[in-house]
Coordinates of C-alpha atoms and ligand atoms in Angstrom, one line a residue:
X1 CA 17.1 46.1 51.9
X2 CA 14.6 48.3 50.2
X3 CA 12.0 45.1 50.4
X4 CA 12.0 45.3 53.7
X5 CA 9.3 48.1 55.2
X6 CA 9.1 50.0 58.0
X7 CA 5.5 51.1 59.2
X8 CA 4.9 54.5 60.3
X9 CA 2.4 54.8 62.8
X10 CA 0.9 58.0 63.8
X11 CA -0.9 58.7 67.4
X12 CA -3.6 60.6 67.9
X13 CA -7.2 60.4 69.2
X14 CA -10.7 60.9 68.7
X15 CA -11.2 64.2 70.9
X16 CA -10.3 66.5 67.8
X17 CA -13.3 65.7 65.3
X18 CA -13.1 64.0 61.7
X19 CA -11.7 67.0 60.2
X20 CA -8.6 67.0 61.9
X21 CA -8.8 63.3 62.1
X22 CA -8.8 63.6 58.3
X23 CA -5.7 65.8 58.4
X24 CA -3.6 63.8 60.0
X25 CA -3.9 60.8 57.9
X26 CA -3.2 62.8 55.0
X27 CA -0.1 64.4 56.3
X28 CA 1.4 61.5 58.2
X29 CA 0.9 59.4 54.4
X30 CA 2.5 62.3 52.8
X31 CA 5.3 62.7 55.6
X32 CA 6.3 58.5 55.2
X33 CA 6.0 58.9 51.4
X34 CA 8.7 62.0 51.5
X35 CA 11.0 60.2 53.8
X36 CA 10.5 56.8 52.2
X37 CA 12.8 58.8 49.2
X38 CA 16.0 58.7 51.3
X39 CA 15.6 55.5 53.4
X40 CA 17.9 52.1 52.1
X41 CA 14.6 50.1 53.7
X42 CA 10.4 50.9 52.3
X43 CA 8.8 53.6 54.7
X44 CA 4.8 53.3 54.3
X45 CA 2.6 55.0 56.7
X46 CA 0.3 52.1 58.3
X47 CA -2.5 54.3 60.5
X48 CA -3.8 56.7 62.6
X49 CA -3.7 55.3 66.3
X50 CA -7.0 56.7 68.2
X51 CA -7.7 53.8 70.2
X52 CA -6.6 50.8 72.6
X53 CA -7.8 48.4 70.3
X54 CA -6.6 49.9 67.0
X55 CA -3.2 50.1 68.5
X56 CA -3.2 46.3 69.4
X57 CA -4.5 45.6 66.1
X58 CA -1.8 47.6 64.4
X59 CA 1.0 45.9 66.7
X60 CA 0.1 42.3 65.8
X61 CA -0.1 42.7 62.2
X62 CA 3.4 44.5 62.6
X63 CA 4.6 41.4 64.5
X64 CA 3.1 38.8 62.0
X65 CA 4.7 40.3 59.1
X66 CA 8.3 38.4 58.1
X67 CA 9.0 41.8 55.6
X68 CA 8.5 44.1 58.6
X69 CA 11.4 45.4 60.3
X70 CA 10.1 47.7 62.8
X71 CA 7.8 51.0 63.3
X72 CA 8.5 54.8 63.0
X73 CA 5.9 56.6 65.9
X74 CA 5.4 60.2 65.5
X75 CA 2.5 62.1 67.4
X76 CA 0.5 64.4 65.3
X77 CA -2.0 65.6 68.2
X78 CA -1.4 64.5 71.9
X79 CA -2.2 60.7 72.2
X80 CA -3.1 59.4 75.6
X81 CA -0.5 57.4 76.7
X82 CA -2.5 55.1 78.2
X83 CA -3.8 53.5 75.2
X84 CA -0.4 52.7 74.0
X85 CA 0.3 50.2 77.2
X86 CA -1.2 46.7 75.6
X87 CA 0.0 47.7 72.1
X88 CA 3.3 48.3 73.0
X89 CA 3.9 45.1 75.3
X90 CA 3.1 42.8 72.6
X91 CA 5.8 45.0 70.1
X92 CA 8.2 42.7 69.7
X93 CA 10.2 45.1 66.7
X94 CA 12.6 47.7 67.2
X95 CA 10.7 51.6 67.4
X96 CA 11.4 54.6 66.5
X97 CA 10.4 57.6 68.2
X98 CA 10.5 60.2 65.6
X99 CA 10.1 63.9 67.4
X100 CA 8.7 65.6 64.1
X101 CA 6.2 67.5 63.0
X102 CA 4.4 68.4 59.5
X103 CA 4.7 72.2 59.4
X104 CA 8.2 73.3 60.2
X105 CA 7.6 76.8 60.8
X106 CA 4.7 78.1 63.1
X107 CA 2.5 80.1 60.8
X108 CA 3.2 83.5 63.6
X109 CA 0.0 85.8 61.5
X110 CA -2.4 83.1 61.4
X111 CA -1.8 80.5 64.0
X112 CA -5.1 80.3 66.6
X113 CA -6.6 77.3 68.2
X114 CA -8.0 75.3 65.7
X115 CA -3.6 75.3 64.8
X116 CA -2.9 74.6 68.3
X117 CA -5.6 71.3 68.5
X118 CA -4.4 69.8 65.1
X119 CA -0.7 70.5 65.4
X120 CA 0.6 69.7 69.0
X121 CA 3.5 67.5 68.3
X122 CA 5.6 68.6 71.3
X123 CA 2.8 67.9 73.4
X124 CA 2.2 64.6 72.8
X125 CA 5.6 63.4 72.1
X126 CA 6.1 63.7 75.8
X127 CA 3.0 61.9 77.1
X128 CA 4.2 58.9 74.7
X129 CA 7.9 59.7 75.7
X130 CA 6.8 58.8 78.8
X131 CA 4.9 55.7 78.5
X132 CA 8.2 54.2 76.4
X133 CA 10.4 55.4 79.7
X134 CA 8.1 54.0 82.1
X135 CA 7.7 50.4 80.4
X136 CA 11.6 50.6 79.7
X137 CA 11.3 49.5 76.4
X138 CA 14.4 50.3 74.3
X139 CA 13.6 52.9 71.6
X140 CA 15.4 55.6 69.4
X141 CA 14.2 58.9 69.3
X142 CA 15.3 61.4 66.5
X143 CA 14.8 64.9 66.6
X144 CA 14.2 67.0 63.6
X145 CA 11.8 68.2 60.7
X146 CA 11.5 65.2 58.6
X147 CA 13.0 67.4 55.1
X148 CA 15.8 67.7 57.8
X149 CA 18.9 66.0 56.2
X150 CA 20.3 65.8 59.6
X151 CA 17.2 63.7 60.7
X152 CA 17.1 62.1 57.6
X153 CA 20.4 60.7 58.2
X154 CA 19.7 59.4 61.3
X155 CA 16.4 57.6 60.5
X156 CA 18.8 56.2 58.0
X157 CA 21.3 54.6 59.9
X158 CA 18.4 53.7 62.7
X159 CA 16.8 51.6 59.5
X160 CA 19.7 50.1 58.9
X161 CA 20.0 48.9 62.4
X162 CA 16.4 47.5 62.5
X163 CA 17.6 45.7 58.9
X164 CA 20.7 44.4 61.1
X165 CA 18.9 43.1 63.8
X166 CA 16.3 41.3 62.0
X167 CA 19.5 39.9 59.8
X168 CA 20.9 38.9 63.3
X169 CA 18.2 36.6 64.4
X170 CA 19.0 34.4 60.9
X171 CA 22.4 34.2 61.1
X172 CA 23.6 31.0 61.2
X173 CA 27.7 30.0 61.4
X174 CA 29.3 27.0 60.1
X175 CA 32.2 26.0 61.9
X176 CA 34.8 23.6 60.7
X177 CA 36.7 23.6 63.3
X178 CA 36.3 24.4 67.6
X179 CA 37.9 27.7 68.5
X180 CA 42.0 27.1 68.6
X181 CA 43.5 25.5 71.5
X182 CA 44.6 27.4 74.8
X183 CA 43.3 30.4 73.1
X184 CA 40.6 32.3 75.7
X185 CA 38.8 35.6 74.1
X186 CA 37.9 33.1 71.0
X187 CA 35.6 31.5 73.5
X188 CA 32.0 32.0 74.8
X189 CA 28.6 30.8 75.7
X190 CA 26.7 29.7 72.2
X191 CA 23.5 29.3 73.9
X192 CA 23.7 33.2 75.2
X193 CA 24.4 34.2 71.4
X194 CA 21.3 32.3 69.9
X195 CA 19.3 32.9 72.6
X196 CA 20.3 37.2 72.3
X197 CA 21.5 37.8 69.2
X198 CA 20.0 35.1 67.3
X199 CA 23.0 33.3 65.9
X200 CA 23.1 29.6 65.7
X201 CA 26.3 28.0 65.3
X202 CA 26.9 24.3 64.6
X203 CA 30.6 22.2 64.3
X204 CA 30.3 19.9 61.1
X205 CA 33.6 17.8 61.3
X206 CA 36.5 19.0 58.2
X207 CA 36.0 15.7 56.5
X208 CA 32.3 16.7 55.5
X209 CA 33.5 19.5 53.7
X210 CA 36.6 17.6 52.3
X211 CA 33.9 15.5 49.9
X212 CA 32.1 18.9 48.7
X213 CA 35.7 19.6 48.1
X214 CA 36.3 16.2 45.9
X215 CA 33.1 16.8 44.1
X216 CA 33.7 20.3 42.3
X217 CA 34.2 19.9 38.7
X218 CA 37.1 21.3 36.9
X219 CA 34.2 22.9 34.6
X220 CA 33.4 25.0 37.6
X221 CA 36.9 25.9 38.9
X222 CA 37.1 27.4 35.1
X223 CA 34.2 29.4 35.9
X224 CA 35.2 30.7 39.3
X225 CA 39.0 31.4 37.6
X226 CA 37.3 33.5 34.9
X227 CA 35.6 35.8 37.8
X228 CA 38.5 35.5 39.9
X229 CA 40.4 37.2 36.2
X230 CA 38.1 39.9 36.5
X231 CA 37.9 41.0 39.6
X232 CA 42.1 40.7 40.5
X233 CA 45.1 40.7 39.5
X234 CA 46.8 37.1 38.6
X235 CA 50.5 37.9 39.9
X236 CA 51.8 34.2 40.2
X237 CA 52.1 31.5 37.3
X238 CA 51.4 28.7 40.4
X239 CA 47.7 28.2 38.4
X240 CA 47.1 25.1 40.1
X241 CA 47.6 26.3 43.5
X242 CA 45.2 29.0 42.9
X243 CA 42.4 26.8 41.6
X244 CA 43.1 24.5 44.5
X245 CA 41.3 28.0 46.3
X246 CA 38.5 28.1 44.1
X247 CA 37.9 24.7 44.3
X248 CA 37.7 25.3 48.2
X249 CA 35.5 28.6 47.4
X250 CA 32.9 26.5 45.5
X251 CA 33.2 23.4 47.8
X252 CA 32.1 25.6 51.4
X253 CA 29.7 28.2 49.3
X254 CA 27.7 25.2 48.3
X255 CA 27.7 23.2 51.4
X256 CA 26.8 26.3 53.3
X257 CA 24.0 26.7 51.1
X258 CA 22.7 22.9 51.4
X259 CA 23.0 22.7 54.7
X260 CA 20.6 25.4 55.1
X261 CA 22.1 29.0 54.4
X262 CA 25.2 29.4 56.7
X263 CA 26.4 32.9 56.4
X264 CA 29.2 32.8 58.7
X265 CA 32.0 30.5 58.3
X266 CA 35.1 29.0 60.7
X267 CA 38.2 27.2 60.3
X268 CA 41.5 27.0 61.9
X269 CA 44.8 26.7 59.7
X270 CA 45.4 23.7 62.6
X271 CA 42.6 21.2 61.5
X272 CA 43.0 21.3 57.8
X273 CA 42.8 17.5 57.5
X274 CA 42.2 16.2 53.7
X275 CA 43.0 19.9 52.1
X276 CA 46.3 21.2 51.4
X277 CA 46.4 24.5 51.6
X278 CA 44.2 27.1 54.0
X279 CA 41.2 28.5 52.4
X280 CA 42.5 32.0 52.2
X281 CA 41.9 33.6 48.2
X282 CA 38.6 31.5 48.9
X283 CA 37.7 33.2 52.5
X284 CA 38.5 36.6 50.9
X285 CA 36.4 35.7 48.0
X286 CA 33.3 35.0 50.2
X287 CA 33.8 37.4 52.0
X288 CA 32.9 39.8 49.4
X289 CA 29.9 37.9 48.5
X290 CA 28.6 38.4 52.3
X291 CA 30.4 35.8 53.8
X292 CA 31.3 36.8 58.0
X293 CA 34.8 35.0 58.3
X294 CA 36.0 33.8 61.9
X295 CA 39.7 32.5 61.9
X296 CA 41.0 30.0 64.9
X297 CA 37.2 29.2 65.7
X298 CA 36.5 32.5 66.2
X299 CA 32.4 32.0 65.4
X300 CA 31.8 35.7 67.4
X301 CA 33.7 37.7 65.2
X302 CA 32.1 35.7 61.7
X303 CA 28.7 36.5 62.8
X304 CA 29.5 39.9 63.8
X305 CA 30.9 39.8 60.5
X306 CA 28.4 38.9 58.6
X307 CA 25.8 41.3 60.4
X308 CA 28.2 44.2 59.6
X309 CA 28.6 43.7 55.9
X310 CA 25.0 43.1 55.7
X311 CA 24.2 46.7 57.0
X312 CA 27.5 48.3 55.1
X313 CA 25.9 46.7 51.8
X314 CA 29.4 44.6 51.2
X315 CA 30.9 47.3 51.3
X316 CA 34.0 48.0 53.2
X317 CA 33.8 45.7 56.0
X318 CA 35.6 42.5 57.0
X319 CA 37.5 40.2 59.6
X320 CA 40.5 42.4 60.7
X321 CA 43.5 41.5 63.4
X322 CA 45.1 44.2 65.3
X323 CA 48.5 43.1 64.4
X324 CA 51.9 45.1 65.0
X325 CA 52.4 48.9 66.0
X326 CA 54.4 51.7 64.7
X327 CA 54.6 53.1 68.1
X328 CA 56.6 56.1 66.4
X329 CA 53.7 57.3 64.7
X330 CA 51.1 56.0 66.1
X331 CA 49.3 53.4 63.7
X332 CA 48.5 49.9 63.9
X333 CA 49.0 47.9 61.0
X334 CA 45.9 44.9 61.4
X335 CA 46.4 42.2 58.7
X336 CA 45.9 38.5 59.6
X337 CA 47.4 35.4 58.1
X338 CA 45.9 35.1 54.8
X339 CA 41.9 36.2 55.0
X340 CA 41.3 40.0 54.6
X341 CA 38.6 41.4 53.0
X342 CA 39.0 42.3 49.1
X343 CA 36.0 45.1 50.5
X344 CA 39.2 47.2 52.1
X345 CA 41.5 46.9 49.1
X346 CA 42.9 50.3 47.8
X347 CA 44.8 48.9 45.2
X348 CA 43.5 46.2 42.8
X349 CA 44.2 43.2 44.4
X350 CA 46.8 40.2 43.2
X351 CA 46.4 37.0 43.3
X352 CA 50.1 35.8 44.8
X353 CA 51.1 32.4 46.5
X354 CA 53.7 32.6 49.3
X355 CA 54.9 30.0 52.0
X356 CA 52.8 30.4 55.2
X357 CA 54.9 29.2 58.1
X358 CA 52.4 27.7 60.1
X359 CA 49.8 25.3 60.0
X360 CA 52.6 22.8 58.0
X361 CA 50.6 23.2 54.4
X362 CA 51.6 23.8 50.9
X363 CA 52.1 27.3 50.3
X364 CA 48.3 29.3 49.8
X365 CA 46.8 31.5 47.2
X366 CA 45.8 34.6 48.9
X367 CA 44.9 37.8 47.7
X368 CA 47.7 41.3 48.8
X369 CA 46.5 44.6 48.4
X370 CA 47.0 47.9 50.1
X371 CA 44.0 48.8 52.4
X372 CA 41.7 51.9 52.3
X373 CA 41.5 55.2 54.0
X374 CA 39.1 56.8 55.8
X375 CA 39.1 59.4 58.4
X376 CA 36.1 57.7 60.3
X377 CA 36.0 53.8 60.6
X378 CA 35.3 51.8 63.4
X379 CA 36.4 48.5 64.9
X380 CA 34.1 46.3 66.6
X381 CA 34.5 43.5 69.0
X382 CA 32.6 41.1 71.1
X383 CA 33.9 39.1 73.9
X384 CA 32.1 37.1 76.4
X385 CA 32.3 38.7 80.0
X386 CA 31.3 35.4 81.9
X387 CA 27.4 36.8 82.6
X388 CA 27.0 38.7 79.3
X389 CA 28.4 39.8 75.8
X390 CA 30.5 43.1 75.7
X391 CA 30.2 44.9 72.7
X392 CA 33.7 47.1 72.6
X393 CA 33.2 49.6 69.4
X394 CA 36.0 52.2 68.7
X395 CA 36.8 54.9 66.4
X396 CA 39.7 54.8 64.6
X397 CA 40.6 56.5 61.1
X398 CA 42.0 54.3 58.4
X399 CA 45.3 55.9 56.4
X400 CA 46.9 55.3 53.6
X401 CA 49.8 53.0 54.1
X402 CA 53.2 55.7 54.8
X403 CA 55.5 53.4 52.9
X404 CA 55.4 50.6 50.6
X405 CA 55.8 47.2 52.0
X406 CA 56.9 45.2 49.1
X407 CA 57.4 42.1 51.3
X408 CA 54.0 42.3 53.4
X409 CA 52.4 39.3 51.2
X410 CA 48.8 40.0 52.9
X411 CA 46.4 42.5 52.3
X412 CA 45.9 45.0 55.5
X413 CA 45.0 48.3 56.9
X414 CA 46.6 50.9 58.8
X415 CA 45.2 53.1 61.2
X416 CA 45.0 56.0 64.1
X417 CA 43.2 54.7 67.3
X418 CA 41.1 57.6 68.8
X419 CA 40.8 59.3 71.0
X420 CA 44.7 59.3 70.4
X421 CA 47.3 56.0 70.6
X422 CA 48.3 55.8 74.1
X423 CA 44.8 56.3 75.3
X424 CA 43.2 54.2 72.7
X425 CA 45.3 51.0 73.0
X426 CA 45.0 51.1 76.8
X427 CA 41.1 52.0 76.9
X428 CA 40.6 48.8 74.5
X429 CA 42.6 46.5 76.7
X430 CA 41.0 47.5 79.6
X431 CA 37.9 46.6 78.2
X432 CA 39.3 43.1 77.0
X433 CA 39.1 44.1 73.2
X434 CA 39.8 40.9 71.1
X435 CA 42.8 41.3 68.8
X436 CA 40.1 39.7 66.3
X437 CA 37.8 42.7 65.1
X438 CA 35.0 43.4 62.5
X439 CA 36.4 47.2 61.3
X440 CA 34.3 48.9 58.7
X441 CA 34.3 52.2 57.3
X442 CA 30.4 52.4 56.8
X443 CA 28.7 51.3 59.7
X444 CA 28.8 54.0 62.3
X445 CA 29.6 53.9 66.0
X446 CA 26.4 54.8 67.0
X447 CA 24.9 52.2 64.0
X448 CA 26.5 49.8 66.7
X449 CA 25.7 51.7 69.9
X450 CA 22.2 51.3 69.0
X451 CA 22.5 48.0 67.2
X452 CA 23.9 47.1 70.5
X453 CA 21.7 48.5 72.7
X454 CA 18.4 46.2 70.5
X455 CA 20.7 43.5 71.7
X456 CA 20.9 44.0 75.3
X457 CA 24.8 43.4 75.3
X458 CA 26.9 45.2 77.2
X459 CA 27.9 48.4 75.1
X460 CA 31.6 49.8 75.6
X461 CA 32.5 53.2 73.3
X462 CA 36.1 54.6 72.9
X463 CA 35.9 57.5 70.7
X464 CA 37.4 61.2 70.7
X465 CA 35.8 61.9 74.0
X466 CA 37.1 59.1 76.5
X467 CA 39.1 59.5 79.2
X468 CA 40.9 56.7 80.7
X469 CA 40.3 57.2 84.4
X470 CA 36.7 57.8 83.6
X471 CA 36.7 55.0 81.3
X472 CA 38.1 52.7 84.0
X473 CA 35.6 54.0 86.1
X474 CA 32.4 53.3 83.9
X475 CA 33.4 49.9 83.1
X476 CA 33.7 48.9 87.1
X477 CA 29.8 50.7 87.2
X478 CA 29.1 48.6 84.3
X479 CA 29.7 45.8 86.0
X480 CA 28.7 46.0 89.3
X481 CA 25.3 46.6 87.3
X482 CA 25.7 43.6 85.4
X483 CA 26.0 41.2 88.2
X484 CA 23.1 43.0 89.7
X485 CA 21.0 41.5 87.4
Ligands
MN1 MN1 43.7 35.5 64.2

């Protein structure tokens, strides 16, 4: 991510002489240089905007560069707003309003005009505040002096979500299979996703992959076991069955790379003609390599996937099912049939082969672990409302498992819905939460608010704060708006 750049670029204008001019330049390169330190993406201060023409200029060469994810705006003097209206309605890049200033103090024995002329921050933050407002052009504005590691943290995760997005628009998901029969929230309008989000998503028929399967060499299965040692835990003496997984592993890596860099990936145990088992140690496996997994067709929830995991670094962040309650205590345990993430393991995965009982296949390879805690995670789905995408995103906290569950042969999670279990499970159903889920305990809520928000999907919280009636009540304004449009 730390190829990627961000531009900085600073307003001003040419009322205030050279000298100030001269200022600001030098302490708007010095202000991206310090902040650059912290960011995961390259922050580099592009120029001083005096002019209609400059800004237009700037604008189109932050437009024509692949590496650029977005901009960082700051006002150093007041800017006339005006000269920001043909700029800003080429921008085509997310923008961050950055409310900051270079002296964090006011110097209160020496400070006279010539302070007041070259350091006027609050002033023109809101004449370009308002220019943003009035062309409705979706922005983030942080507030804070940039050494502030609360603002620093923020222009963090906003850079991560201007990373996201632009991964978003290359996402591309391979589906062996169409979403499982009869089955309705796996559904949804294709075009809409390409055309907002940026995913493509083509069907290639099973039997293509089956002779990328035939091809693999043993040679390379030896290769894959020997990572596949290293990494887990070998707890069954089937050997064949599990190199019948990396055989599978190598097989869809490689025809998702020839066919022109698929980073999401569907099947469905159901149409498994011409392989034996279900790819399951070999979804997990990919999965940590970046992979977004969709089971039963589910191409939504593997692109989601794969953007998710892209911003979290592979860390921490997979396909996850809401699964089966311990309505005593309050957790759900997700899991799904085979494919969890090796990024939530706790324990050090092992490699085991059980009977599946569906899907009429030889017993699968899979990898069983014990998922992770943490006391602030989220769960993310997106279902398709008919005349838009609803982004649902909800707080939950991940716990350790509270007994041993020697027979579970998957690996899982367990958690606490917020803003408590009653409350959470209903808010989530009312907003027609998938049971299929991207959870991660890196990205943030608002990482996804926002990411959400640069999408122009629907955006649907449930966190400590919501209340049910209220909730119900927001979501019926939601959509009265939504038709309106
Ligand atoms: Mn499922």
């Amino acid at each position: 991510m730390k190829e990627k750049i961000i531009y900085w670029l600073t307003g001003s204008q040419t009322l205030y002489g050279d000298d100030v001019l001269k200022h600001v330049a030098e302490h708007s390169e010095a202000m991206a240089n310090y902040v650059n330190k912290f960011m995961p993406v390259t922050v580099k201060y592009l120029t001083t905007c005096k002019s209609s023409d400059e800004i237009v200029a700037a604008v189109k060469k932050v437009n024509a560069d692949d590496n650029c994810l977005g901009i960082i705006t700051w006002c150093h003097t007041f800017s006339p707003a005006k000269m920001w209206i043909n700029g800003l309605k080429l921008l085509q890049k997310p923008m961050c309003h950055f409310a900051t200033q270079y002296n964090e103090k006011l110097p209160y024995d020496t400070i006279d005009m010539d302070f007041m002329n070259e350091n006027q921050s609050a002033h023109g933050d809101r004449e370009f505040g308002y220019i943003v407002a009035r062309m409705r052009i979706d922005n983030k504005v942080i507030v804070g002096h940039y050494t502030d590691e609360r603002a620093l943290k923020e222009l963090y995760s906003w850079c991560r979500v201007a990373a996201g997005l632009a991964f978003s628009k290359t996402v591309k998901v391979c589906r062996f299979s169409d979403n499982m029969r009869d089955v309705a929230v796996t559904e949804g309008d294709k075009i809409d996703a390409h055309e907002n989000l940026g995913w493509q998503v083509d069907y290639y028929p099973i039997g293509d992959l089956v002779e990328y399967i035939n091809a693999v060499s043993e040679k390379e299965i030896d290769a894959l076991m020997k990572e596949y040692a290293k990494k887990y835990t070998m707890a069954t003496d089937r050997e064949s069955v599990v190199r019948e997984q990396a055989k599978y592993e190598i097989a869809i890596q490689r025809f998702c790379e020839d066919k022109g860099g698929y980073i999401g990936i569907v099947d469905h145990f159901g149409t498994l003609h011409g392989l034996n088992q279900l790819p399951g140690l070999a979804i997990q496996d990919l999965q940590s390599k970046g992979y977004g997994f969709g089971a039963e067709g589910d191409w939504k929830i593997a692109a989601l996937g794969a953007v998710m995991q892209y911003m979290a670094d592979q860390k921490g962040t997979g396909l996850m099912e809401d699964y089966t309650y311990d309505m005593k205590d309050g957790l759900c345990l997700g899991a799904h049939m085979l494919e969890v993430s090796p990024q939530f393991a706790a324990t050090k995965p092992e490699i085991r082969v059980h009977p599946l009982g569906i899907g009429g296949k030889s017993d699968p390879a899979r990898l069983v672990f014990e998922g992770i805690a943490a006391p602030e995670a989220i769960a993310v789905s997106m279902v398709d409302m008919g005349n838009r995408m609803r982004l649902i995103i909800q707080k939950i906290e991940l716990v350790e498992y509270p007994h041993k569950m020697p027979e579970l042969p998957v690996g899982g999670l367990m958690w606490k819905y917020k803003p408590n279990f009653k409350d959470g499970v209903a808010a989530w159903i009312y907003a027609g939460g998938a049971h299929h889920t991207v959870v991660s305990s890196v990205v943030t809520a608002q990482e996804m608010i926002d990411l959400g928000n640069a999408w122009g999907v629907e955006v649907v919280v449930i966190d400590e704060n919501t209340e049910l009636n209220e909730f119900k009540q927001k979501l019926a304004w939601a959509d009265r708006i939504w038709k309106m449009r």
